PDB file of C-alpha atoms in Angstrom:
ATOM      1  CA  LYS K  28      88.430  -1.086  20.950  1.00  0.00           C
ATOM      2  CA  ASN K  29      90.274   2.178  21.324  1.00  0.00           C
ATOM      3  CA  GLU K  30      91.180   2.641  24.977  1.00  0.00           C
ATOM      4  CA  VAL K  31      92.599   5.484  27.074  1.00  0.00           C
ATOM      5  CA  GLU K  32      94.079   4.732  30.462  1.00  0.00           C
ATOM      6  CA  GLN K  33      94.974   7.296  33.130  1.00  0.00           C
ATOM      7  CA  SER K  34      96.959   7.067  36.306  1.00  0.00           C
ATOM      8  CA  PRO K  35      96.722   7.647  39.138  1.00  0.00           C
ATOM      9  CA  GLN K  36      92.975   7.657  39.724  1.00  0.00           C
ATOM     10  CA  ASN K  37      93.339   9.741  42.874  1.00  0.00           C
ATOM     11  CA  LEU K  38      96.212  11.976  43.945  1.00  0.00           C
ATOM     12  CA  THR K  39      96.589  14.094  47.111  1.00  0.00           C
ATOM     13  CA  ALA K  40      99.584  16.378  47.439  1.00  0.00           C
ATOM     14  CA  GLN K  41     100.812  19.347  49.462  1.00  0.00           C
ATOM     15  CA  GLU K  42     100.795  22.835  48.100  1.00  0.00           C
ATOM     16  CA  GLY K  43     103.949  23.551  46.121  1.00  0.00           C
ATOM     17  CA  GLU K  44     104.589  19.949  45.027  1.00  0.00           C
ATOM     18  CA  PHE K  45     105.282  18.995  41.421  1.00  0.00           C
ATOM     19  CA  ILE K  46     102.368  16.943  40.026  1.00  0.00           C
ATOM     20  CA  THR K  47     102.456  14.364  37.232  1.00  0.00           C
ATOM     21  CA  ILE K  48      99.416  12.693  35.727  1.00  0.00           C
ATOM     22  CA  ASN K  49      99.901   9.983  33.078  1.00  0.00           C
ATOM     23  CA  CYS K  50      97.838   8.908  30.124  1.00  0.00           C
ATOM     24  CA  SER K  51      98.371   6.019  27.704  1.00  0.00           C
ATOM     25  CA  TYR K  52      96.369   4.979  24.681  1.00  0.00           C
ATOM     26  CA  SER K  53      96.112   1.800  22.692  1.00  0.00           C
ATOM     27  CA  VAL K  54      96.167   2.807  19.032  1.00  0.00           C
ATOM     28  CA  GLY K  55      97.394   5.675  16.969  1.00  0.00           C
ATOM     29  CA  ILE K  56      95.662   9.006  17.498  1.00  0.00           C
ATOM     30  CA  SER K  57      95.323  12.298  15.662  1.00  0.00           C
ATOM     31  CA  ALA K  58      95.505  14.319  18.915  1.00  0.00           C
ATOM     32  CA  LEU K  59      95.559  13.977  22.697  1.00  0.00           C
ATOM     33  CA  HIS K  60      93.527  16.371  24.801  1.00  0.00           C
ATOM     34  CA  TRP K  61      93.871  17.329  28.459  1.00  0.00           C
ATOM     35  CA  LEU K  62      90.742  18.621  30.148  1.00  0.00           C
ATOM     36  CA  GLN K  63      89.917  20.004  33.610  1.00  0.00           C
ATOM     37  CA  GLN K  64      86.680  19.646  35.540  1.00  0.00           C
ATOM     38  CA  HIS K  65      86.013  21.280  38.883  1.00  0.00           C
ATOM     39  CA  PRO K  66      83.482  19.615  41.267  1.00  0.00           C
ATOM     40  CA  GLY K  67      80.000  20.175  40.002  1.00  0.00           C
ATOM     41  CA  GLY K  68      81.417  22.232  37.192  1.00  0.00           C
ATOM     42  CA  GLY K  69      81.868  22.251  33.495  1.00  0.00           C
ATOM     43  CA  ILE K  70      84.730  20.873  31.396  1.00  0.00           C
ATOM     44  CA  VAL K  71      87.518  23.130  30.241  1.00  0.00           C
ATOM     45  CA  SER K  72      90.040  22.239  27.539  1.00  0.00           C
ATOM     46  CA  LEU K  73      93.607  22.743  28.727  1.00  0.00           C
ATOM     47  CA  PHE K  74      95.755  21.375  25.880  1.00  0.00           C
ATOM     48  CA  MET K  75      95.527  19.654  22.544  1.00  0.00           C
ATOM     49  CA  LEU K  76      98.682  17.853  21.507  1.00  0.00           C
ATOM     50  CA  SER K  77      99.730  15.903  18.465  1.00  0.00           C
ATOM     51  CA  SER K  78     103.477  15.963  19.187  1.00  0.00           C
ATOM     52  CA  GLY K  79     106.063  17.392  21.540  1.00  0.00           C
ATOM     53  CA  LYS K  80     105.297  19.668  24.437  1.00  0.00           C
ATOM     54  CA  LYS K  81     103.040  22.580  25.345  1.00  0.00           C
ATOM     55  CA  LYS K  82     103.125  24.952  28.299  1.00  0.00           C
ATOM     56  CA  HIS K  83     100.553  27.320  29.718  1.00  0.00           C
ATOM     57  CA  GLY K  84     101.418  29.041  32.969  1.00  0.00           C
ATOM     58  CA  ARG K  85     102.238  26.335  35.517  1.00  0.00           C
ATOM     59  CA  LEU K  86     100.822  23.541  33.356  1.00  0.00           C
ATOM     60  CA  ILE K  87     102.944  21.499  30.976  1.00  0.00           C
ATOM     61  CA  ALA K  88     101.740  18.714  28.692  1.00  0.00           C
ATOM     62  CA  THR K  89     103.999  16.303  26.797  1.00  0.00           C
ATOM     63  CA  ILE K  90     103.311  13.487  24.389  1.00  0.00           C
ATOM     64  CA  ASN K  91     105.458  10.603  23.154  1.00  0.00           C
ATOM     65  CA  ILE K  92     103.863   9.290  19.942  1.00  0.00           C
ATOM     66  CA  GLN K  93     106.135   6.193  19.722  1.00  0.00           C
ATOM     67  CA  GLU K  94     105.314   5.089  23.274  1.00  0.00           C
ATOM     68  CA  LYS K  95     101.618   6.131  23.011  1.00  0.00           C
ATOM     69  CA  HIS K  96     101.910   8.106  26.263  1.00  0.00           C
ATOM     70  CA  SER K  97     101.239  11.609  27.448  1.00  0.00           C
ATOM     71  CA  SER K  98     101.842  13.418  30.753  1.00  0.00           C
ATOM     72  CA  LEU K  99     100.340  16.490  32.365  1.00  0.00           C
ATOM     73  CA  HIS K 100     102.587  18.274  34.854  1.00  0.00           C
ATOM     74  CA  ILE K 101     101.633  20.994  37.311  1.00  0.00           C
ATOM     75  CA  THR K 102     104.488  22.988  38.822  1.00  0.00           C
ATOM     76  CA  ALA K 103     104.217  24.778  42.171  1.00  0.00           C
ATOM     77  CA  SER K 104     100.789  23.229  42.801  1.00  0.00           C
ATOM     78  CA  HIS K 105      98.119  25.337  44.550  1.00  0.00           C
ATOM     79  CA  PRO K 106      94.828  24.393  46.224  1.00  0.00           C
ATOM     80  CA  ARG K 107      92.975  26.039  43.314  1.00  0.00           C
ATOM     81  CA  ASP K 108      94.484  23.303  41.060  1.00  0.00           C
ATOM     82  CA  SER K 109      92.225  20.762  42.898  1.00  0.00           C
ATOM     83  CA  ALA K 110      90.001  19.269  40.197  1.00  0.00           C
ATOM     84  CA  VAL K 111      89.518  16.204  38.021  1.00  0.00           C
ATOM     85  CA  TYR K 112      91.955  16.058  35.095  1.00  0.00           C
ATOM     86  CA  ILE K 113      90.853  14.008  32.146  1.00  0.00           C
ATOM     87  CA  CYS K 114      92.830  12.919  29.067  1.00  0.00           C
ATOM     88  CA  ALA K 115      90.994  12.187  25.854  1.00  0.00           C
ATOM     89  CA  ALA K 116      91.969  10.986  22.405  1.00  0.00           C
ATOM     90  CA  SER K 117      90.676  11.940  18.990  1.00  0.00           C
ATOM     91  CA  TYR K 118      91.327   9.459  16.257  1.00  0.00           C
ATOM     92  CA  SER K 119      90.122  11.141  13.085  1.00  0.00           C
ATOM     93  CA  GLY K 120      91.858  14.086  11.486  1.00  0.00           C
ATOM     94  CA  GLY K 121      90.607  17.284  13.006  1.00  0.00           C
ATOM     95  CA  GLY K 122      88.753  15.529  15.749  1.00  0.00           C
ATOM     96  CA  ALA K 123      85.607  15.110  13.721  1.00  0.00           C
ATOM     97  CA  ASP K 124      84.350  11.957  15.359  1.00  0.00           C
ATOM     98  CA  GLY K 125      84.396  12.970  18.989  1.00  0.00           C
ATOM     99  CA  LEU K 126      86.618  11.969  21.883  1.00  0.00           C
ATOM    100  CA  THR K 127      87.447   8.777  23.787  1.00  0.00           C
ATOM    101  CA  PHE K 128      88.132   9.575  27.444  1.00  0.00           C
ATOM    102  CA  GLY K 129      90.209   8.212  30.264  1.00  0.00           C
ATOM    103  CA  LYS K 130      88.381   7.913  33.585  1.00  0.00           C
ATOM    104  CA  GLY K 131      90.054  10.964  35.071  1.00  0.00           C
ATOM    105  CA  THR K 132      92.461  11.730  37.884  1.00  0.00           C
ATOM    106  CA  HIS K 133      90.974  13.323  41.008  1.00  0.00           C
ATOM    107  CA  LEU K 134      93.643  15.765  42.281  1.00  0.00           C
ATOM    108  CA  ILE K 135      93.485  17.380  45.770  1.00  0.00           C
ATOM    109  CA  ILE K 136      96.116  19.931  46.714  1.00  0.00           C
ATOM    110  CA  GLN K 137      96.203  20.549  50.447  1.00  0.00           C
ATOM    111  CA  PRO K 138      97.365  23.910  51.856  1.00  0.00           C
TER     112      PRO K 138
ATOM    113  CA  ASN H  14      80.666  34.918  22.691  1.00  0.00           C
ATOM    114  CA  ALA H  15      78.389  32.552  24.535  1.00  0.00           C
ATOM    115  CA  GLY H  16      80.293  29.457  23.331  1.00  0.00           C
ATOM    116  CA  VAL H  17      78.199  26.284  23.759  1.00  0.00           C
ATOM    117  CA  THR H  18      74.822  26.710  25.443  1.00  0.00           C
ATOM    118  CA  GLN H  19      72.958  23.719  26.862  1.00  0.00           C
ATOM    119  CA  THR H  20      69.395  23.746  28.165  1.00  0.00           C
ATOM    120  CA  PRO H  21      67.924  22.798  30.526  1.00  0.00           C
ATOM    121  CA  LYS H  22      70.550  22.606  33.333  1.00  0.00           C
ATOM    122  CA  PHE H  23      68.431  20.195  35.398  1.00  0.00           C
ATOM    123  CA  GLN H  24      65.581  17.880  34.457  1.00  0.00           C
ATOM    124  CA  VAL H  25      63.580  15.141  36.198  1.00  0.00           C
ATOM    125  CA  LEU H  26      61.663  12.751  33.942  1.00  0.00           C
ATOM    126  CA  LYS H  27      59.410   9.816  34.618  1.00  0.00           C
ATOM    127  CA  THR H  28      60.218   6.509  32.980  1.00  0.00           C
ATOM    128  CA  GLY H  29      58.794   6.395  29.461  1.00  0.00           C
ATOM    129  CA  GLN H  30      58.654  10.137  28.960  1.00  0.00           C
ATOM    130  CA  SER H  31      60.471  11.731  26.030  1.00  0.00           C
ATOM    131  CA  MET H  32      62.422  14.965  25.970  1.00  0.00           C
ATOM    132  CA  THR H  33      64.973  16.938  24.022  1.00  0.00           C
ATOM    133  CA  LEU H  34      68.198  18.342  25.423  1.00  0.00           C
ATOM    134  CA  GLN H  35      69.102  21.469  23.532  1.00  0.00           C
ATOM    135  CA  CYS H  36      72.669  22.417  22.445  1.00  0.00           C
ATOM    136  CA  ALA H  37      73.607  25.516  20.488  1.00  0.00           C
ATOM    137  CA  GLN H  38      76.992  26.986  19.582  1.00  0.00           C
ATOM    138  CA  ASP H  39      77.824  30.409  18.175  1.00  0.00           C
ATOM    139  CA  MET H  40      81.418  29.768  17.025  1.00  0.00           C
ATOM    140  CA  ASN H  41      80.553  28.412  13.593  1.00  0.00           C
ATOM    141  CA  HIS H  42      82.234  25.123  14.481  1.00  0.00           C
ATOM    142  CA  GLU H  43      81.840  22.283  12.006  1.00  0.00           C
ATOM    143  CA  TYR H  44      81.869  19.446  14.532  1.00  0.00           C
ATOM    144  CA  MET H  45      79.556  18.794  17.455  1.00  0.00           C
ATOM    145  CA  SER H  46      79.153  15.865  19.852  1.00  0.00           C
ATOM    146  CA  TRP H  47      77.155  14.586  22.821  1.00  0.00           C
ATOM    147  CA  TYR H  48      78.551  12.789  25.841  1.00  0.00           C
ATOM    148  CA  ARG H  49      77.228  11.312  29.065  1.00  0.00           C
ATOM    149  CA  GLN H  50      79.165  11.255  32.276  1.00  0.00           C
ATOM    150  CA  ASP H  51      78.531   8.526  34.844  1.00  0.00           C
ATOM    151  CA  PRO H  52      80.415   7.768  38.130  1.00  0.00           C
ATOM    152  CA  GLY H  53      83.097   5.143  37.578  1.00  0.00           C
ATOM    153  CA  MET H  54      82.520   5.161  33.770  1.00  0.00           C
ATOM    154  CA  GLY H  55      83.838   8.560  32.882  1.00  0.00           C
ATOM    155  CA  LEU H  56      82.638  10.420  29.795  1.00  0.00           C
ATOM    156  CA  ARG H  57      81.350   8.422  26.813  1.00  0.00           C
ATOM    157  CA  LEU H  58      80.417   9.520  23.341  1.00  0.00           C
ATOM    158  CA  ILE H  59      76.734   9.213  22.412  1.00  0.00           C
ATOM    159  CA  HIS H  60      76.455  10.789  18.929  1.00  0.00           C
ATOM    160  CA  TYR H  61      78.445  13.199  16.847  1.00  0.00           C
ATOM    161  CA  SER H  62      78.045  15.340  13.774  1.00  0.00           C
ATOM    162  CA  VAL H  63      80.610  16.505  11.234  1.00  0.00           C
ATOM    163  CA  GLY H  64      78.341  19.087   9.675  1.00  0.00           C
ATOM    164  CA  ALA H  65      74.736  20.078   8.988  1.00  0.00           C
ATOM    165  CA  GLY H  66      72.747  17.011   7.877  1.00  0.00           C
ATOM    166  CA  ILE H  67      75.445  14.527   8.892  1.00  0.00           C
ATOM    167  CA  THR H  68      75.367  12.545  12.137  1.00  0.00           C
ATOM    168  CA  ASP H  69      76.788   9.243  13.335  1.00  0.00           C
ATOM    169  CA  GLN H  70      76.715   7.020  16.376  1.00  0.00           C
ATOM    170  CA  GLY H  71      79.280   6.956  19.136  1.00  0.00           C
ATOM    171  CA  GLU H  72      79.965   4.402  21.836  1.00  0.00           C
ATOM    172  CA  VAL H  73      76.552   4.460  23.619  1.00  0.00           C
ATOM    173  CA  PRO H  74      73.866   5.582  21.113  1.00  0.00           C
ATOM    174  CA  ASN H  75      70.981   3.328  22.116  1.00  0.00           C
ATOM    175  CA  GLY H  76      67.902   5.217  23.317  1.00  0.00           C
ATOM    176  CA  TYR H  77      69.018   8.516  21.842  1.00  0.00           C
ATOM    177  CA  ASN H  78      68.365  10.303  18.543  1.00  0.00           C
ATOM    178  CA  VAL H  79      70.072  13.326  17.062  1.00  0.00           C
ATOM    179  CA  SER H  80      69.673  15.583  14.078  1.00  0.00           C
ATOM    180  CA  ARG H  81      71.628  18.566  12.791  1.00  0.00           C
ATOM    181  CA  SER H  82      69.578  20.815  10.563  1.00  0.00           C
ATOM    182  CA  THR H  83      71.840  23.871  11.090  1.00  0.00           C
ATOM    183  CA  THR H  84      75.517  24.421  11.960  1.00  0.00           C
ATOM    184  CA  GLU H  85      74.530  26.009  15.256  1.00  0.00           C
ATOM    185  CA  ASP H  86      72.142  23.478  16.793  1.00  0.00           C
ATOM    186  CA  PHE H  87      72.575  19.781  17.728  1.00  0.00           C
ATOM    187  CA  PRO H  88      69.644  18.573  19.918  1.00  0.00           C
ATOM    188  CA  LEU H  89      69.691  15.185  21.677  1.00  0.00           C
ATOM    189  CA  ARG H  90      66.361  13.379  21.965  1.00  0.00           C
ATOM    190  CA  LEU H  91      65.481  10.739  24.519  1.00  0.00           C
ATOM    191  CA  LEU H  92      62.755   8.673  22.959  1.00  0.00           C
ATOM    192  CA  SER H  93      61.457   6.809  26.039  1.00  0.00           C
ATOM    193  CA  ALA H  94      63.431   7.636  29.124  1.00  0.00           C
ATOM    194  CA  ALA H  95      64.757   4.851  31.296  1.00  0.00           C
ATOM    195  CA  PRO H  96      66.441   5.021  34.770  1.00  0.00           C
ATOM    196  CA  SER H  97      69.668   3.910  33.108  1.00  0.00           C
ATOM    197  CA  GLN H  98      69.712   7.230  31.280  1.00  0.00           C
ATOM    198  CA  THR H  99      70.091   9.138  34.573  1.00  0.00           C
ATOM    199  CA  SER H 100      73.369  10.959  33.952  1.00  0.00           C
ATOM    200  CA  VAL H 101      75.055  14.279  33.317  1.00  0.00           C
ATOM    201  CA  TYR H 102      75.023  15.153  29.618  1.00  0.00           C
ATOM    202  CA  PHE H 103      77.566  17.384  27.916  1.00  0.00           C
ATOM    203  CA  CYS H 104      77.495  18.840  24.473  1.00  0.00           C
ATOM    204  CA  ALA H 105      80.700  19.969  22.753  1.00  0.00           C
ATOM    205  CA  SER H 106      81.804  21.668  19.583  1.00  0.00           C
ATOM    206  CA  ASN H 107      85.153  21.917  17.853  1.00  0.00           C
ATOM    207  CA  GLN H 108      86.759  22.993  14.632  1.00  0.00           C
ATOM    208  CA  GLY H 109      89.371  20.845  12.929  1.00  0.00           C
ATOM    209  CA  GLY H 110      92.818  21.234  14.516  1.00  0.00           C
ATOM    210  CA  TYR H 111      91.528  23.014  17.595  1.00  0.00           C
ATOM    211  CA  GLY H 112      90.437  22.053  21.080  1.00  0.00           C
ATOM    212  CA  TYR H 113      86.922  21.294  22.171  1.00  0.00           C
ATOM    213  CA  THR H 114      84.494  23.721  23.799  1.00  0.00           C
ATOM    214  CA  PHE H 115      82.025  22.125  26.176  1.00  0.00           C
ATOM    215  CA  GLY H 116      78.617  23.244  27.385  1.00  0.00           C
ATOM    216  CA  SER H 117      77.918  23.492  31.106  1.00  0.00           C
ATOM    217  CA  GLY H 118      75.993  20.218  31.199  1.00  0.00           C
ATOM    218  CA  THR H 119      72.490  18.921  31.857  1.00  0.00           C
ATOM    219  CA  ARG H 120      71.863  16.859  34.978  1.00  0.00           C
ATOM    220  CA  LEU H 121      69.049  14.394  34.073  1.00  0.00           C
ATOM    221  CA  THR H 122      67.271  12.148  36.571  1.00  0.00           C
ATOM    222  CA  VAL H 123      64.827   9.500  35.359  1.00  0.00           C
ATOM    223  CA  VAL H 124      62.549   8.134  38.111  1.00  0.00           C
TER     224      VAL H 124
END
């Protein structure tokens, strides 16, 4: 069974701290996705990675294909970054057959 | 663009009733998928479609039917609702090589 594991499950940090959320997967993937979900809210796609590193504003996502591991970093964290961050894997080319998800990391940034 | 539109946003059903959750996208995406989100379980794939007339089962398909007669629409049918189907349902669409776009979700309660 294809599995996606995330850590930590819960993370509380102070405003301004550097945040790292980790994701590992069990078998080869076509792409790794990072998603954000605010309480009671919808799901927003942050990154889709198949290799290397991507950056958008204060968010950075990296992937190591050999180690089957990805990380999401948040620099200069802010209370508005408080949300659930979810990693998900697609296994078919182009993501045709849906996503397999980790259980999410609940992040709270305190002022 | 509206993106992915899900209706209704909230629904209460009695055990044994049937209903259809609607999902429509206006981005001309090839691929569409349905997920349910449950506390402690995360998001799980119910059914997916790689194009009009083509659907397949995901991780938790039992009790649900889908069809895809057009590129735009991908309804999810509950045949005979059970309390175990109480959940938040998300529809998503994507195009090969790009990230996913999610609908805002349907919160379903079966009593």
